[in-house]
Every structure is written in structure tokens, then in C-alpha cells.
XYZ file of C-alpha atoms in Angstrom:
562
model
C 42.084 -62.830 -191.942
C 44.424 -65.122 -189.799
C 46.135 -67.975 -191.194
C 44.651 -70.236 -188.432
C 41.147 -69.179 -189.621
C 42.193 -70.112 -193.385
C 43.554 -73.209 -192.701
C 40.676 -75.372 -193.922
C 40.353 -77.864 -196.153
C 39.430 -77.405 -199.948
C 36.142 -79.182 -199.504
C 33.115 -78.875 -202.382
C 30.453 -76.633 -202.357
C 27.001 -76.429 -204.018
C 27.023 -73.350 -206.196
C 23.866 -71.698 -207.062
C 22.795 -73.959 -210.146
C 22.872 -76.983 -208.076
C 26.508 -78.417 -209.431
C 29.213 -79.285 -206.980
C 32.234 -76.870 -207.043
C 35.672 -76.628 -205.568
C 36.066 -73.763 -202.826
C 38.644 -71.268 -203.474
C 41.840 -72.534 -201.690
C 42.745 -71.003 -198.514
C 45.548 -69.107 -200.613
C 43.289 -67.644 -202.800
C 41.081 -66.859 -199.702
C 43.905 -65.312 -197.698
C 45.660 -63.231 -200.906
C 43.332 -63.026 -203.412
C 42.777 -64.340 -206.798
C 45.691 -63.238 -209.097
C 46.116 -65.963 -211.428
C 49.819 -66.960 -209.805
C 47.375 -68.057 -207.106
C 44.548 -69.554 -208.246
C 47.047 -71.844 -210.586
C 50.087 -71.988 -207.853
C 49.258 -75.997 -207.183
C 50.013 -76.486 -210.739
C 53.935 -75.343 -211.399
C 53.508 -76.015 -215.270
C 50.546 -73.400 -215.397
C 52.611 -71.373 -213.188
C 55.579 -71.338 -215.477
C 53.315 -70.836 -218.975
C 51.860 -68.063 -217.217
C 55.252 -66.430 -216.269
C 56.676 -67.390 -220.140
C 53.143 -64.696 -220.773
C 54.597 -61.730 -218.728
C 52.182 -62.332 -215.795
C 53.451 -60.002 -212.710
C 55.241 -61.691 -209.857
C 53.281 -59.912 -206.908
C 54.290 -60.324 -202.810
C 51.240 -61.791 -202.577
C 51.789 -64.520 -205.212
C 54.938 -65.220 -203.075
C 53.284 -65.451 -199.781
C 50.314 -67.715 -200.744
C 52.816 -70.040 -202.389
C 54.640 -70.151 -198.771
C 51.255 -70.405 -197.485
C 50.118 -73.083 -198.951
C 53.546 -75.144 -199.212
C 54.116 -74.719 -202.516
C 57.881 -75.141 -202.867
C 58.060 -75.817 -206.675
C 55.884 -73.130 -207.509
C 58.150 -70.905 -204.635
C 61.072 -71.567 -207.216
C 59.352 -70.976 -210.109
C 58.694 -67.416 -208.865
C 62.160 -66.489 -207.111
C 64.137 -67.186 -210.146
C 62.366 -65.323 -212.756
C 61.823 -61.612 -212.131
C 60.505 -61.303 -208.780
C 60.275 -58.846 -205.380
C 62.559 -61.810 -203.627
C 62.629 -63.815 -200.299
C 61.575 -60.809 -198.067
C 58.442 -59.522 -200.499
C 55.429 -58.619 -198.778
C 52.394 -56.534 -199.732
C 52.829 -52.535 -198.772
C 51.836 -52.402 -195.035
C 48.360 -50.526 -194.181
C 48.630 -49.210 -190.743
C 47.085 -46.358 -189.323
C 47.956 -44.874 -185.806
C 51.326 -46.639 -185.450
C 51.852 -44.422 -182.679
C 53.672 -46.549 -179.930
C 57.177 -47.342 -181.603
C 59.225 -50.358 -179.661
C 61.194 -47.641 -177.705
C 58.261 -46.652 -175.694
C 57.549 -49.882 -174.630
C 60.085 -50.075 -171.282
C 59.018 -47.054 -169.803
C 55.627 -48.710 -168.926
C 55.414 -51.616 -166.205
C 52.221 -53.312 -167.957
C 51.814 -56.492 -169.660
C 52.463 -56.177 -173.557
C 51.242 -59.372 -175.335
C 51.893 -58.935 -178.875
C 48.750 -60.672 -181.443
C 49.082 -62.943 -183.896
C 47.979 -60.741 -186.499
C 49.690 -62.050 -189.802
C 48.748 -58.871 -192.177
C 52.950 -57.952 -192.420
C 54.256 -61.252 -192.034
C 57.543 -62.438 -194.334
C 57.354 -65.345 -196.386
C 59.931 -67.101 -194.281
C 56.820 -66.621 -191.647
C 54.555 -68.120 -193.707
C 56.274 -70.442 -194.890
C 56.643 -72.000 -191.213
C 53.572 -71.821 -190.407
C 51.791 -73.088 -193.346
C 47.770 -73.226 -193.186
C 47.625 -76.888 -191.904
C 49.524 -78.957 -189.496
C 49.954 -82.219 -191.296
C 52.188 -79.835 -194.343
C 55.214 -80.230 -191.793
C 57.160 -81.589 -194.622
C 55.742 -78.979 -196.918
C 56.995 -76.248 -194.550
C 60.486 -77.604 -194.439
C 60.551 -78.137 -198.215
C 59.079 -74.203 -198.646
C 61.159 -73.066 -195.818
C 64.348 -74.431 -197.166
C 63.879 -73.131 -200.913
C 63.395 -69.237 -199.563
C 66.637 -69.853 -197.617
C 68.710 -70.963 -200.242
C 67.753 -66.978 -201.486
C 68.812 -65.569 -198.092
C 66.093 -63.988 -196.655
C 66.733 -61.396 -193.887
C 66.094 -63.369 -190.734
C 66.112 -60.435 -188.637
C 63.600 -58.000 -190.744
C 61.440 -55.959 -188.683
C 57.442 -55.721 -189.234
C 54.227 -54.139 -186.900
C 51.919 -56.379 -185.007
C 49.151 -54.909 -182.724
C 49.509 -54.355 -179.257
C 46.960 -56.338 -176.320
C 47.159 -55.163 -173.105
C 46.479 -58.050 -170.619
C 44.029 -56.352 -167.869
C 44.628 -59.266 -165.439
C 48.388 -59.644 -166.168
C 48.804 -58.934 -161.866
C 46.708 -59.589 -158.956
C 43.884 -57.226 -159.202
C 44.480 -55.775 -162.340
C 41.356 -55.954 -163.677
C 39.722 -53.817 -160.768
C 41.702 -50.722 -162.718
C 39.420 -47.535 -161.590
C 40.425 -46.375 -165.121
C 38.597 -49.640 -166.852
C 40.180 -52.090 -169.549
C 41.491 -52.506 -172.926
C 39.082 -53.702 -175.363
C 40.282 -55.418 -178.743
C 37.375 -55.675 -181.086
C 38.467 -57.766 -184.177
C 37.466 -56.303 -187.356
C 38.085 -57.724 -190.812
C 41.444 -55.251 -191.354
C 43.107 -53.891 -188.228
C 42.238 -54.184 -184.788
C 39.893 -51.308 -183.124
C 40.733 -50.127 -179.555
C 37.890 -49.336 -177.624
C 38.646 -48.244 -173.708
C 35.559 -49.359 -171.723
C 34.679 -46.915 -169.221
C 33.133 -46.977 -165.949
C 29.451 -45.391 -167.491
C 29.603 -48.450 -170.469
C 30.596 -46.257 -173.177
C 33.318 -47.329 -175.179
C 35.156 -44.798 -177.340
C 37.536 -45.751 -180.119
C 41.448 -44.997 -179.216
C 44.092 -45.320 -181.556
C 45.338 -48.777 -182.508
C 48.851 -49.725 -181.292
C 51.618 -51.398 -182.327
C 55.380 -52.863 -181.647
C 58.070 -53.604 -183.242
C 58.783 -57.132 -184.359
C 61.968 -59.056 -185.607
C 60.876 -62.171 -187.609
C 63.234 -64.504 -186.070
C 62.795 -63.940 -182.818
C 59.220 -63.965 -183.499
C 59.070 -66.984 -185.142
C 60.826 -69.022 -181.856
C 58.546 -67.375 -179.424
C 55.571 -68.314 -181.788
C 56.454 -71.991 -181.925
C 57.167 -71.750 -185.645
C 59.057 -74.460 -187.378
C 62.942 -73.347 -187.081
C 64.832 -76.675 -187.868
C 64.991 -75.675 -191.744
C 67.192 -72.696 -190.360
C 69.160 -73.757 -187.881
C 70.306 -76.820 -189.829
C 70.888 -74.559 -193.331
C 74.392 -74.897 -194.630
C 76.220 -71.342 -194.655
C 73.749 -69.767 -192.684
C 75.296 -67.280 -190.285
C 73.574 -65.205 -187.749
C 74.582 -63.069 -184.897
C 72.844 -65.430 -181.710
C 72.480 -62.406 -179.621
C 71.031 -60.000 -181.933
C 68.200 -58.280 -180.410
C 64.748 -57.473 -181.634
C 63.573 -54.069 -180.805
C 62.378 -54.746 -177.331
C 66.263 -55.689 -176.527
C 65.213 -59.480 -176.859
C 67.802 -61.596 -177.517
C 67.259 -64.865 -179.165
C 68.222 -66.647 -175.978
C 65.168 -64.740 -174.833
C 63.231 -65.603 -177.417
C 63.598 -69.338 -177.330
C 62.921 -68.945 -173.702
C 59.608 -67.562 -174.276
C 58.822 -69.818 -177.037
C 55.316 -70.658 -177.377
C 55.873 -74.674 -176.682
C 59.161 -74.165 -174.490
C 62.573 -73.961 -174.105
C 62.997 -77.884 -173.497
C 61.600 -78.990 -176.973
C 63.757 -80.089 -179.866
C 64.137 -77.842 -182.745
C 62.196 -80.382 -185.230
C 58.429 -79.056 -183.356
C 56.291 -76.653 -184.391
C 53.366 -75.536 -182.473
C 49.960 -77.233 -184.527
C 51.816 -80.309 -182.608
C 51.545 -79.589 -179.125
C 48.062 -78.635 -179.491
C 46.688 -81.784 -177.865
C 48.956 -84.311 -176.049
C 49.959 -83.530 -172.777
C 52.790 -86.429 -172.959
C 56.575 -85.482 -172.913
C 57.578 -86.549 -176.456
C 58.260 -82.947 -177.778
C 60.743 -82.806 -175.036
C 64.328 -82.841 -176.243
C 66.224 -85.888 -175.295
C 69.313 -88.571 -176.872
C 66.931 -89.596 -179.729
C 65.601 -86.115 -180.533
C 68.956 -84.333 -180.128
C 69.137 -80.949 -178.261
C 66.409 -79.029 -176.922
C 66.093 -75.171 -178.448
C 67.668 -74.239 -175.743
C 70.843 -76.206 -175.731
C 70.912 -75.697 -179.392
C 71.411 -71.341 -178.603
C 73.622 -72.213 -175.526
C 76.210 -74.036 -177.739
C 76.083 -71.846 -180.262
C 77.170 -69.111 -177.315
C 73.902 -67.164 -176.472
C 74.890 -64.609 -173.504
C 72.393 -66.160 -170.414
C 73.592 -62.805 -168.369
C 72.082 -60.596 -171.001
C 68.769 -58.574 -170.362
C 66.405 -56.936 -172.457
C 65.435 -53.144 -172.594
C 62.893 -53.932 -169.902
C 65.980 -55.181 -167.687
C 64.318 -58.847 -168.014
C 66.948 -61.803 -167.944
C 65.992 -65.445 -168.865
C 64.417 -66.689 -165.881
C 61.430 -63.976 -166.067
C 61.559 -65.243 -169.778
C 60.990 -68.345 -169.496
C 58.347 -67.967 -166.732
C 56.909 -65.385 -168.297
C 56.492 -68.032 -171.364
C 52.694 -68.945 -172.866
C 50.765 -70.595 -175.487
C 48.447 -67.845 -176.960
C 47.253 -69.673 -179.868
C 45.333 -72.274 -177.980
C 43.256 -71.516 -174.862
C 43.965 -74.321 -171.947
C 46.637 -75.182 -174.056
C 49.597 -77.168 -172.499
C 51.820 -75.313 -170.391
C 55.268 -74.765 -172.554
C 58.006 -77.484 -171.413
C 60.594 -75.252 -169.757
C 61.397 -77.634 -166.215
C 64.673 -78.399 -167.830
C 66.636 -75.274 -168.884
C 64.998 -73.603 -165.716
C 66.631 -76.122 -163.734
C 69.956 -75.676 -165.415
C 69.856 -72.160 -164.621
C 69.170 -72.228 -161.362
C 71.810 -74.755 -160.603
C 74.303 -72.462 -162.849
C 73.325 -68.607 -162.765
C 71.988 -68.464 -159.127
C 72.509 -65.045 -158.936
C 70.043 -64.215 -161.335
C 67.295 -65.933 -158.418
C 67.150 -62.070 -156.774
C 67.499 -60.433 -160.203
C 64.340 -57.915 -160.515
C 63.884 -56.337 -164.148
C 63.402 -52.408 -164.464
C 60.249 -52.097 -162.706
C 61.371 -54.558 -159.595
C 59.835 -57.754 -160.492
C 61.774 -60.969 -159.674
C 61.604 -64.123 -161.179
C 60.106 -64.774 -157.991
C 56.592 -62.986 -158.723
C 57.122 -64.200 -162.588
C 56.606 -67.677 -161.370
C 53.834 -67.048 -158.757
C 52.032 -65.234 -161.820
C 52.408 -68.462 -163.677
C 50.592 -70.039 -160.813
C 47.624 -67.250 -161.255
C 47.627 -67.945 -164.995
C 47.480 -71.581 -165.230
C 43.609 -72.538 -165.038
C 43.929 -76.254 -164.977
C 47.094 -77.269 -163.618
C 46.501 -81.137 -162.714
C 47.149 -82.861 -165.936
C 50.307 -80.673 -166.791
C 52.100 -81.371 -163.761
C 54.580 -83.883 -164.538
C 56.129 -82.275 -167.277
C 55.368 -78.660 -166.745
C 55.647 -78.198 -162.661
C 53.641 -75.158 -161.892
C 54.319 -75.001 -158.099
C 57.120 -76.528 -157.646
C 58.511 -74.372 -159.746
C 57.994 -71.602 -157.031
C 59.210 -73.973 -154.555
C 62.603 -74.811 -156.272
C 62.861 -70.791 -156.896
C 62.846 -70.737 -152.809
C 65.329 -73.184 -152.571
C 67.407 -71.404 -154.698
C 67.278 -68.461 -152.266
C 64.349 -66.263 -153.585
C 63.701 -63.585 -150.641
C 59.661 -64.331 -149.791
C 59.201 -60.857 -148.756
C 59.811 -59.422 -151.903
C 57.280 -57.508 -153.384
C 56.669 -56.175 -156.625
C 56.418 -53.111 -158.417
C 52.270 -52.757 -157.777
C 53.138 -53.707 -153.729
C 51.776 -57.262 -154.262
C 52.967 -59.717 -152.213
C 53.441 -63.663 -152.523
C 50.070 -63.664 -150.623
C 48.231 -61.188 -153.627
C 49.092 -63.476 -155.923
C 48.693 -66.651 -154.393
C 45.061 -65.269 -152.963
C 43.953 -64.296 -156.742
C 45.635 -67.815 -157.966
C 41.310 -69.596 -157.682
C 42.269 -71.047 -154.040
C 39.110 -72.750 -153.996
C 38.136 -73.078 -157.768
C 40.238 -76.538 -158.289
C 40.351 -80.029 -156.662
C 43.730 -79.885 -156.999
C 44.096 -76.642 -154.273
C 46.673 -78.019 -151.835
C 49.883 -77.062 -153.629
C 48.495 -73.927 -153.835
C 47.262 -73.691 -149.838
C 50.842 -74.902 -148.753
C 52.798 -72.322 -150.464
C 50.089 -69.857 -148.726
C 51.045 -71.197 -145.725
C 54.687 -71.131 -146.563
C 54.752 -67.872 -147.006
C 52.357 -66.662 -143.616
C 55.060 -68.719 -141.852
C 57.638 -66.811 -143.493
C 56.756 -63.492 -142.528
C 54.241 -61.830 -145.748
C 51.803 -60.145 -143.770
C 48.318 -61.036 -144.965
C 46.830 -57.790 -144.120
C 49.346 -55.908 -146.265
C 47.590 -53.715 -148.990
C 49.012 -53.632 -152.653
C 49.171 -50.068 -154.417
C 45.683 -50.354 -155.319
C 44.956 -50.247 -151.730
C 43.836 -54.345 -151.932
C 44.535 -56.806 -149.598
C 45.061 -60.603 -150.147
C 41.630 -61.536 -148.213
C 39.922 -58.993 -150.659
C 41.333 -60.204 -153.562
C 40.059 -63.684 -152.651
C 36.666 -62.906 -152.334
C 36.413 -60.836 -155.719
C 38.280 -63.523 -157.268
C 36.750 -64.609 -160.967
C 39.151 -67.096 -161.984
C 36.570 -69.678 -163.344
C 33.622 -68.746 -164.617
C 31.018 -68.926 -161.852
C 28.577 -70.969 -164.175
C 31.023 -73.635 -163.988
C 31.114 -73.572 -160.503
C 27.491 -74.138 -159.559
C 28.063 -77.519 -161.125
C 31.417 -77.905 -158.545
C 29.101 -77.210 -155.748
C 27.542 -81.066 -156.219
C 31.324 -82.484 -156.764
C 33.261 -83.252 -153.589
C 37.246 -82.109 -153.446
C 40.324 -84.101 -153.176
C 39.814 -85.931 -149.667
C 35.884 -86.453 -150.309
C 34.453 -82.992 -148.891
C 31.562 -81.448 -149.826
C 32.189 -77.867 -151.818
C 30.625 -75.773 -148.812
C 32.940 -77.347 -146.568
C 36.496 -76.326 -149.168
C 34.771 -72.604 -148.363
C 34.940 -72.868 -145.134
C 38.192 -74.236 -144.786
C 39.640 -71.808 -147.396
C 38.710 -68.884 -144.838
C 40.038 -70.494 -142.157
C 43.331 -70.756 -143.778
C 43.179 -66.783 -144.064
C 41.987 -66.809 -140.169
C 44.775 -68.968 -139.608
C 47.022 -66.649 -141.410
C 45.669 -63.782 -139.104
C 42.938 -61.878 -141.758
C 41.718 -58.844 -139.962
C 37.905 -59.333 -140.973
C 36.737 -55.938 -140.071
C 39.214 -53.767 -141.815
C 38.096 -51.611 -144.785
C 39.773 -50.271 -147.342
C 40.770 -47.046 -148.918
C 37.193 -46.460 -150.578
C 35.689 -47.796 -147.232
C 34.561 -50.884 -148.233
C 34.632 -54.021 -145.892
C 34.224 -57.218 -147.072
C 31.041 -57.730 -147.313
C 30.823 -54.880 -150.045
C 33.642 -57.631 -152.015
C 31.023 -60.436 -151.507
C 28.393 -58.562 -153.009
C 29.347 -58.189 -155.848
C 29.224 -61.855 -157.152
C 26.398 -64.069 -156.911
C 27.612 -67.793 -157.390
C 26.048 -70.435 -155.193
C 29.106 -69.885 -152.710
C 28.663 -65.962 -151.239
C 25.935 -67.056 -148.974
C 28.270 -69.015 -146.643
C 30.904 -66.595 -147.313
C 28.890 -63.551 -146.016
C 27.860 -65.688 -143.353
C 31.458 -66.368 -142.351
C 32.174 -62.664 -142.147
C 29.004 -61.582 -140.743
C 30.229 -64.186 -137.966
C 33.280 -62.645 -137.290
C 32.032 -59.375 -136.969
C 31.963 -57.651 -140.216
C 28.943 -54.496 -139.604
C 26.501 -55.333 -142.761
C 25.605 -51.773 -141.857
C 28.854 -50.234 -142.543
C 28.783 -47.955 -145.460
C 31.323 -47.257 -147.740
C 32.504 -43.228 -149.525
C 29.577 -43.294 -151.655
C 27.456 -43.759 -149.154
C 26.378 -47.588 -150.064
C 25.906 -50.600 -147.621
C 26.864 -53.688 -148.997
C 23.063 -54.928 -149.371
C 23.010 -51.203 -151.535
C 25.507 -53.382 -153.502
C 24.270 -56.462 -153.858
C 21.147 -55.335 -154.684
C 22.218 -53.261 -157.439
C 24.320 -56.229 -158.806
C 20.856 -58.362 -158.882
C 23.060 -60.504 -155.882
C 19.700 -61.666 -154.448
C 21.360 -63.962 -152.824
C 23.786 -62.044 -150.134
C 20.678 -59.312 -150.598
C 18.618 -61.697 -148.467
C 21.405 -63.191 -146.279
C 21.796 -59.154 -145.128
C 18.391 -58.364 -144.225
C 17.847 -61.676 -142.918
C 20.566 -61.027 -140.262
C 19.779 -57.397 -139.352
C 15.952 -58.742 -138.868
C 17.285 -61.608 -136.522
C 19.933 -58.876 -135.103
C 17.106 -56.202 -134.231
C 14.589 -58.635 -132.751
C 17.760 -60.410 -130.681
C 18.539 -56.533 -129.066
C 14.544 -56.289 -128.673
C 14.660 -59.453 -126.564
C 17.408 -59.085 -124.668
C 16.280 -55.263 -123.908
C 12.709 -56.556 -122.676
């Protein structure tokens, strides 16, 4: 079970015979119920039990830096016990992929938060409720005055991000499926036919403290611990260093050290950024203390595609990590890292336009996490626009798959479209997967489509109605010189795309292309028109805007023959 689900509050329960009693605490929930557990909020029961031989177990250690118990942490680490780094023996089956694997493959890792072979120092920082802050420094400090190994290595369970690139989730080979179970997580590949067999379970290599500053865990208590020595630009088995890590950190490079990330779950204001009365930010902190910004991991990654590449996974629609300030820094001193592509040849450039794809609701984050200007200072610095990446997208793929027409607050989005049109991406230009930007567009499922037959009654920035940001979002592509008729590799034209969704907006989009001269008769390798498709996707919708126009089509040749 994950510490976020355990951190709950020890409220009372009606037990069977109709008496209140206290739930278990999330400790004793989490580790079981040894009795160094069950009594760990009271250190004097602790120590009698101790004085009776009782067993110091990891898990007595961990649920005591679980639950922020820093007298009973002492208790336990000075009498006869597996020390600052004990943890429970590690059940994990199918460990296949080890962390040297893991640059040989140009696909987006994301490592879960699964906390089954997490350290106490982990724990500790973490702690099962936000408002324990102090408690976590208190715990945090006692296991470091026993010198824990800040730089032990544990497992944690690989997720493969299917939409980590324009397109991605269109893979003819399907997507990675995680399917939580109580223990470890099952891999299931969905297939094209539905079935889903189970695959092994993978996993990575981990170093805690580098985890623990990309996680947004409390690191104050270690940076600030007298005699404390560590190597800055150690690397974790991926080749991170901890420059790296900070710069991927969970709430961002720019915060002070004294944050952790139950904090930032909520406000969107800029008081977690570092500044005269906080002192240094994370980053300035590793800088000083002379992490390498020239270094690159195994992946051939340098900070920049860190620190763009940096997200909140605990939270969904959480805020945007605060990274504006060290990413101007480094632009204004390591230009040369601008045009700096990692292993597989992707810049910074397509790191940042990815963030633009990724952030879902970019309007209230703007002022202190820029999302496109961020691409626009990256031009300024002298990214090449013509750059592509290693899967042949374009500026254009990305900016095309980045919900164009899903948000009110489109227009940064439409002027770095046009940006890049004017500076030479060629809009018709196909990616790897054979997919163009216009195509990508129309199959484009950034926002659930539930939530956008409520938009169709809302009007957009300037006071337009919603059919009217559709039309104008396919002019921009007409604009940008869209060959309508093409078809791809499979023989699809874009009508097939439209097909297959059936939001309130495909009927003026098929009428748009049926306009400029897309055959609704064409039929793709399989042999399927695109009514074939939309009628087999239940898309009654562009069904009847199909037959409606080959009716009024065939009776218009019937007139003008007679």
C-alpha cells in the first residue's frame, strides 16, 4: 500500500459490539502489527518492551519514520538494531530490466511511486501527513546523526508513458497497461483484438538521494547536517547527477530547500519560490556547492532537457514545478547547451514543446511557471526551428497534438504555430509513424470529449462561439498550407481521422474537409470508407454527415446531367 493512501487520520470506528474503537494507525496499517508498532507513540512502552528482548525488525524502524516518531526512532537505533538503512527483504519477481538497459531505448521511462523498498531516510521525509513537517525534520535528523547511506540503491517499477510524443498513443503495437494490485504491479500489453496478456513486471534502478529531490521530499534536514559530506555529482544508475536531479524535482528547481511536496499541492502563488527571505533555491544551493551543469546522463541528457522534462506525478493538474529561474540562468550562461540533443537527438527544444503538449490547463500557472514562453525564450536563445526529433516530429507535431482548440487560452499556442509555418516547418511533413501535423489534430484527445460538449455552449477568449474556434483552427492549418486531400501510408484521408471521434465538434470538421475536397468515398488498405469507420465507432454523427453529402452529391450530378 502507498504511503499517500495510509496517510489518514486515526479516526474511531464502531466495532462489531456497538463500542467506539480506535483504528489501527496508519503505521500499523502500512507495516503490520509487531508490538514496536502498535506501542511506537508511546517511547516508555517502547523501551519496557526492548528491556523484554522484543526484536528490533526493519519494519519497526520504518513505521517509526513513518509516522514521525523521532523518540521512539532513538530508542530503537541505539539498542540492538538493523541500523539507519534497515528495510524489510525486497520481494520482486521479474526484475528483468536492470538500469543499464535503460539508454538503449528512446521511450519515456517514468519511474512509480511505489514505496515497498524505500529507506527510512525516505520515509522519514515523507511522513504519512503533511502538517508532520516538523516531525519529518525531527525523524530525519535523528537517522542522520547514524549516517545513513544517502546514495543506497533500491527497485521501483517501471511506467511507460504511451503519449510521452506526438502520436504515441496511435502505437500499431498497442500500450502499456499498469494494473495496481495489492503487492507488485501487473503488466498487461493491450492488444489490438482486446486481449490483454500478463508481461513481466519491470523495474530500474534507484539511488535514494537523488530520488528523494526529484520526488519533492523534504531535504533541508540533510543539506544543513553538520559533517555531512557527499560527492554533489555522484550519479544514480541512470548517470543522473544530483544537479539533474534537483532539476527534475517534483516542485522545481527554483524552490528553497525548506519545501516538501504535500505543500505545493494547492496554491498556485510564488511563495515556495526561493528568494532573500527564504535563502537559495535547490538549485543555487547544488551550484555553490560545485555541481558540474556540463555533465550529462547515460541517456546523453544535460540540464535543460532536465528541467523541462520536470513533473509533478503525485498530483494530477498539479502546479507546474517552478523552474523559470535556473532555466533562465542557463540560458543566459551555458548557451551552447540551446542545440544540445541527448542520445536519441532530442533538443531541449522538443523537451519544452512537449511541456506545452503536457500541460492541460496552462492559464492559472502562467506567471510563475511560463509554459510558452518558455519555447519562445529557447528561440531567442538560438534553438534551430527545423529541428526534428528522433520519431521525425516536428515543432508543428507537437504543437498540432498540444489541444489547439481544447482551451480558451489557445493563442500562445496558435502564434508559436504560426511562428514556426513562417519559419520554414513544413506542415505536410510526416513523422516516422507516417502522421502529419493536420492528422494529428484531428485525432487529438487531449481533454476528455465529455468535457467538451459543455465548451461547445461557452464562448472563447474574444467572445466567439465554439463552432466558430473550429473553424478558425482549420484555417490556421489552410493558412499554413494543409494539403487536405493527401492520405497517408495506410491510405487513410482525413475523413477516416474524423471518424473516429464523435464529440459535438466532427460534424463541422467533416464538413470543412468534405468542402475542400476530401472524396468521402475514398477507401483506405483495408478496404474501409470513412463512413465504414464511423459507423463501426458508433460515430453517428459524421455517419450521417457522409451519406447526407453523397445523397445531395448524386442527386446534384443527376440534375446537372438532365
Amino acid at each position: 500500500m502507498d504511503a499517500e493512501l495510509c496517510a489518514e487520520d486515526c479516526t474511531m470506528a464502531q466495532d462489531p459490539s456497538g463500542w467506539d474503537s480506535p483504528r489501527p494507525s496508519p503505521g500499523v496499517l502500512k507495516f503490520g502489527d509487531e508490538p514496536l508498532i502498535t506501542e511506537g507513540n508511546d517511547p516508555k512502552q517502547v523501551k519496557l518492551l526492548l528491556e523484554q528482548g522484543c526484536v528490533i525488525t526493519p519494519s519497526a524502524i520504518l513505521a517509526a519514520c513513518y509516522q514521525s516518531e523521532s523518540d521512539t526512532l532513538i530508542l530503537l537505533l541505539d539498542h540492538d538494531s538493523p541500523g539507519p538503512n534497515a528495510r524489510p527483504e525486497a520481494k520482486l519477481m521479474g526484475a528483468s530490466l536492470a538500469c543499464k538497459d535503460l539508454p538503449s531505448s528512446d521511450v519515456a521511462l517514468l519511474l512509480r511511486r511505489k514505496d515497498s523498498q524505500y529507506y527510512p531516510l525516505h520515509f522519514a521525509s515523507i511522513g504519512m501527513r503533511s502538517e508532520f513537517k516538523e516531525g519529518h525534520r525531527a525523524t530525519m535528523n535523528v537517522l542522520l546523526r547514524y549516517k545513513p547511506d544517502l546514495f543506497a540503491e533500491f527497485l521501483q517499477p517501471l511506467w511507460y508513458d504511451a503519449d510521452d510524443r506526438p502520436g504515441a498513443y496511435m502505437s500499431d503495437v498497442g500500450e502499456l497497461v499498469c494494473v495496481e494490485s495489492d503487492s507488485d504491479d501487473e503488466w498487461y500489453e493491450l492488444s489490438s483484438d482486446g486481449e490483454m496478456p500478463k508481461i513481466e513486471t519491470k523495474y530500474a534502478a534507484r539511488s535514494l538521494f537523488h530520488v528523494m529531490l526529484e520526488d519533492g521530499a523534504l531535504v533541508e534536514p540533510i543539506l544543513n547536517c553538520d559533517g555531512l559530506d557527499f560527492d554533489v555529482n555522484r550519479r544514480d544508475p541512470q548517470g543522473r547527477t544530483l544537479m539533474h536531479s534537483v532539476c527534475r524535482n517534483a516542485l522545481g528547481a527554483d524552490v528553497h530547500a525548506d519545501v516538501e511536496s504535500y505543500e505545493i499541492r494547492e496554491p498556485i502563488d510564488g511563495r515556495f519560490i526561493a528568494n532573500e527571505g527564504t535563502g537559495p533555491s535547490l538549485f543555487e544551493i547544488f551550484h555553490r556547492r560545485g555541481g558540474d551543469l556540463q555533465a550529462r546522463d547515460y541517456r546523453g541528457k544535460n540540464v535543460l532537457h532536465h528541467l523541462l522534462e520536470a513533473r509533478s506525478l503525485r498530483y494530477e493538474r498539479a502546479q507546474p514545478p517552478f523552474i523559470y529561474n535556473t532555466f533562465k540562468y542557463i540560458l543566459q550562461h551555458l548557451p551552447e547547451l540551446v542545440n544540445s540533443p541527448d542520445n536519441h537527438g532530442t533538443y531541449p527544444l522538443h523537451a519544452a514543446l512537449n511541456r506545452v503538449r503536457e500541460i492541460t490547463f496552462p492559464t492559472v500557472w502562467q506567471k510563475f511557471s511560463p509554459i510558452e514562453q518558455v519555447v519562445k525564450d529557447l528561440l531567442d536563445a538560438g534553438a534551430r526551428p527545423l529541428e526534428i526529433d528522433s520519431r521525425g516530429n516536428t515543432a508543428l507535431h507537437y504543437l498540432a497534438d498540444s489541444g489547439l482548440g481544447e482551451r480558451t487560452d489557445r493563442e500562445p499556442r496558435r502564434a508559436l504555430f504560426r511562428f514556426f509555418c513562417e519559419a520554414g516547418v513544413d506542415v505536410n511533413a510526416r513523422n516516422h509513424k507516417g502522421r502529419t501535423a493536420i492528422e494529428l489534430f484531428l485525432d487529438n484527445h487531449k481533454v476528455n470529449e465529455a468535457t467538451l460538449d459543455v465548451l461547445m455552449y461557452l464562448k472563447d477568449d474574444n467572445g466567439g462561439p465554439r463552432v466558430q474556434i473550429e473553424d478558425d483552427l482549420l484555417e490556421l492549418f489552410e493558412a499554413s498550407g494543409a494539403r487536405w486531400t493527401d492520405v497517408d501510408p495506410k491510405g487513410q484521408t482525413l475523413l477516416h481521422w474524423v471518424a473516429r471521434h464523435n464529440p459535438w465538434y466532427v460534424r463541422s470538421r467533416a464538413y470543412y474537409l468534405l468542402k475542400r475536397g476530401v472524396d468521402p468515398r475514398a477507401k483506405d488498405k483495408k478496404g474501409r470508407t470513412a463512413q465504414d469507420v464511423a459507423e463501426a465507432a458508433g460515430n453517428n454523427t459524421v455517419a450521417a454527415v457522409l451519406r447526407g453529402w453523397l445523397v445531395r452529391t448524386a442527386k446534384s450530378q443527376m440534375a446537372d446531367q438532365a
